[in-house]
Amino acid sequence: MASFAQWVSGARPRTLPNAVAPVIAGTGAAAWLHAAVWWKALLALGVALPFIVGVNYANDYSDGIRGTDDERAGPMRLVGSRAATPRAVLTAALVSLFVGCVSGLVLALVSGPWLIGVGIACVLGAWLYTGGSKPYGYSGYGEAAVFVFFGLTAVLGTQYVQALRIDWVGVVLAVAIGALSSSVLVANNLRDIPTDTVSGKITLAVRLGDRRTRVLYHALLATTGLLTLVLMIATPWCGAGLVATPLALRADRPVRSGRSGPELIPVLRDTGLTMVVWAVAVAAALAWAGNVAK
């Protein structure tokens, strides 16, 4: 039986910023429209956090039963290491997704029933990433899915349930967070190119190769930096997002210097920290500017 620490590791805490940052950014976008609602923001967080944990456990289960995780350069996986049974990990995935669905259903009922359809799409996206007969994560579409679900959907969904509308500021925030979220997966898949190639998991990194995957990572970080300048059109206070630059440079250093394998593990942590710090700084700037403009 896996220990508590192993279950926590299996939830992949380094990816949790991908759930937290979009909610912060979306709430900042709602505050910009003078419409932030704290309890709806908490419910949105109650959707995002269980969903990403559910995705991670589902990924652990599906990769484990396929044998993809038998040889790894990254942290241990519950099924692949035989620390937990596939059934136990699958149960953990389903429970996590169910908790997220409950919060999402409440949000949909108070904000717009059509959001239930969005929730169903998110559940299908979570499962089909590495599950099913033709998982899209094995065909190089994982980064695109992260951009859509943990960027566009999460940020704009958070803004919408609070403000009941979206605007161009929310869209720019969603693209910026989507770029950072995708860069976390790019770093993860860059690390796993050798083992994924052997196991037949054809990620985008495997398709692009080592050098071009590193270029993609740099480009995604740069995209958020450029969009920070675009957000300054709304209010110069959004320049506060540049406070995350040192963290971004620290995250980028191992990628830029050609590190590989386990040496790339800190990149996931530092990219996630970059995303959270950027989201907090920009959201605070938008909230401040929105309050002043009242």
mmCIF file of N, CA and C in Angstrom, residues 143 185-187 189-191 193 203-220 255:
data_model
loop_
_atom_site.group_PDB
_atom_site.id
_atom_site.type_symbol
_atom_site.label_atom_id
_atom_site.label_comp_id
_atom_site.label_asym_id
_atom_site.label_seq_id
_atom_site.Cartn_x
_atom_site.Cartn_y
_atom_site.Cartn_z
ATOM 1 N N GLU A 143 -0.116 19.754 -24.966
ATOM 2 C CA GLU A 143 0.100 21.179 -24.705
ATOM 3 C C GLU A 143 -1.078 22.022 -25.160
ATOM 4 N N LEU A 185 4.079 21.755 -19.062
ATOM 5 C CA LEU A 185 4.025 20.445 -19.716
ATOM 6 C C LEU A 185 5.164 20.284 -20.717
ATOM 7 N N VAL A 186 5.522 21.359 -21.392
ATOM 8 C CA VAL A 186 6.648 21.292 -22.332
ATOM 9 C C VAL A 186 7.922 20.887 -21.591
ATOM 10 N N ALA A 187 8.154 21.504 -20.414
ATOM 11 C CA ALA A 187 9.337 21.162 -19.626
ATOM 12 C C ALA A 187 9.292 19.707 -19.166
ATOM 13 N N ASN A 189 7.701 17.209 -20.636
ATOM 14 C CA ASN A 189 7.884 16.309 -21.783
ATOM 15 C C ASN A 189 9.284 16.394 -22.374
ATOM 16 N N LEU A 190 9.939 17.556 -22.216
ATOM 17 C CA LEU A 190 11.345 17.678 -22.625
ATOM 18 C C LEU A 190 12.196 16.711 -21.812
ATOM 19 N N ARG A 191 11.943 16.684 -20.516
ATOM 20 C CA ARG A 191 12.674 15.767 -19.633
ATOM 21 C C ARG A 191 12.472 14.310 -20.031
ATOM 22 N N ILE A 193 11.681 12.955 -23.030
ATOM 23 C CA ILE A 193 11.829 12.573 -24.444
ATOM 24 C C ILE A 193 12.437 11.169 -24.614
ATOM 25 N N THR A 203 4.753 12.455 -27.687
ATOM 26 C CA THR A 203 4.359 13.792 -27.239
ATOM 27 C C THR A 203 4.841 14.829 -28.249
ATOM 28 N N LEU A 204 4.423 16.069 -28.041
ATOM 29 C CA LEU A 204 4.894 17.146 -28.913
ATOM 30 C C LEU A 204 6.409 17.268 -28.826
ATOM 31 N N ALA A 205 6.963 17.072 -27.633
ATOM 32 C CA ALA A 205 8.414 17.151 -27.464
ATOM 33 C C ALA A 205 9.119 16.070 -28.277
ATOM 34 N N VAL A 206 8.557 14.868 -28.301
ATOM 35 C CA VAL A 206 9.143 13.789 -29.109
ATOM 36 C C VAL A 206 9.083 14.157 -30.581
ATOM 37 N N ARG A 207 7.969 14.756 -31.005
ATOM 38 C CA ARG A 207 7.836 15.147 -32.412
ATOM 39 C C ARG A 207 8.827 16.250 -32.785
ATOM 40 N N LEU A 208 8.974 17.226 -31.896
ATOM 41 C CA LEU A 208 9.848 18.364 -32.207
ATOM 42 C C LEU A 208 11.321 18.041 -32.032
ATOM 43 N N GLY A 209 11.629 17.165 -31.105
ATOM 44 C CA GLY A 209 13.022 16.904 -30.777
ATOM 45 C C GLY A 209 13.511 17.845 -29.693
ATOM 46 N N ASP A 210 14.660 17.544 -29.132
ATOM 47 C CA ASP A 210 15.178 18.273 -27.977
ATOM 48 C C ASP A 210 15.359 19.769 -28.253
ATOM 49 N N ARG A 211 16.062 20.114 -29.327
ATOM 50 C CA ARG A 211 16.408 21.520 -29.572
ATOM 51 C C ARG A 211 15.164 22.379 -29.783
ATOM 52 N N ARG A 212 14.249 21.935 -30.627
ATOM 53 C CA ARG A 212 13.069 22.743 -30.929
ATOM 54 C C ARG A 212 12.101 22.804 -29.741
ATOM 55 N N THR A 213 12.106 21.765 -28.905
ATOM 56 C CA THR A 213 11.273 21.813 -27.699
ATOM 57 C C THR A 213 11.786 22.889 -26.751
ATOM 58 N N ARG A 214 13.086 23.038 -26.650
ATOM 59 C CA ARG A 214 13.661 24.099 -25.810
ATOM 60 C C ARG A 214 13.288 25.480 -26.360
ATOM 61 N N VAL A 215 13.310 25.621 -27.677
ATOM 62 C CA VAL A 215 12.911 26.885 -28.297
ATOM 63 C C VAL A 215 11.447 27.185 -27.980
ATOM 64 N N LEU A 216 10.600 26.161 -28.040
ATOM 65 C CA LEU A 216 9.182 26.339 -27.722
ATOM 66 C C LEU A 216 9.000 26.803 -26.283
ATOM 67 N N TYR A 217 9.756 26.221 -25.371
ATOM 68 C CA TYR A 217 9.662 26.636 -23.964
ATOM 69 C C TYR A 217 10.023 28.118 -23.820
ATOM 70 N N HIS A 218 11.126 28.530 -24.447
ATOM 71 C CA HIS A 218 11.519 29.948 -24.388
ATOM 72 C C HIS A 218 10.409 30.836 -24.946
ATOM 73 N N ALA A 219 9.824 30.425 -26.070
ATOM 74 C CA ALA A 219 8.807 31.229 -26.741
ATOM 75 C C ALA A 219 7.561 31.397 -25.873
ATOM 76 N N LEU A 220 7.177 30.343 -25.153
ATOM 77 C CA LEU A 220 5.991 30.433 -24.296
ATOM 78 C C LEU A 220 6.216 31.402 -23.137
ATOM 79 N N VAL A 255 16.905 24.892 -18.991
ATOM 80 C CA VAL A 255 16.497 24.619 -20.367
ATOM 81 C C VAL A 255 17.491 25.247 -21.328
#
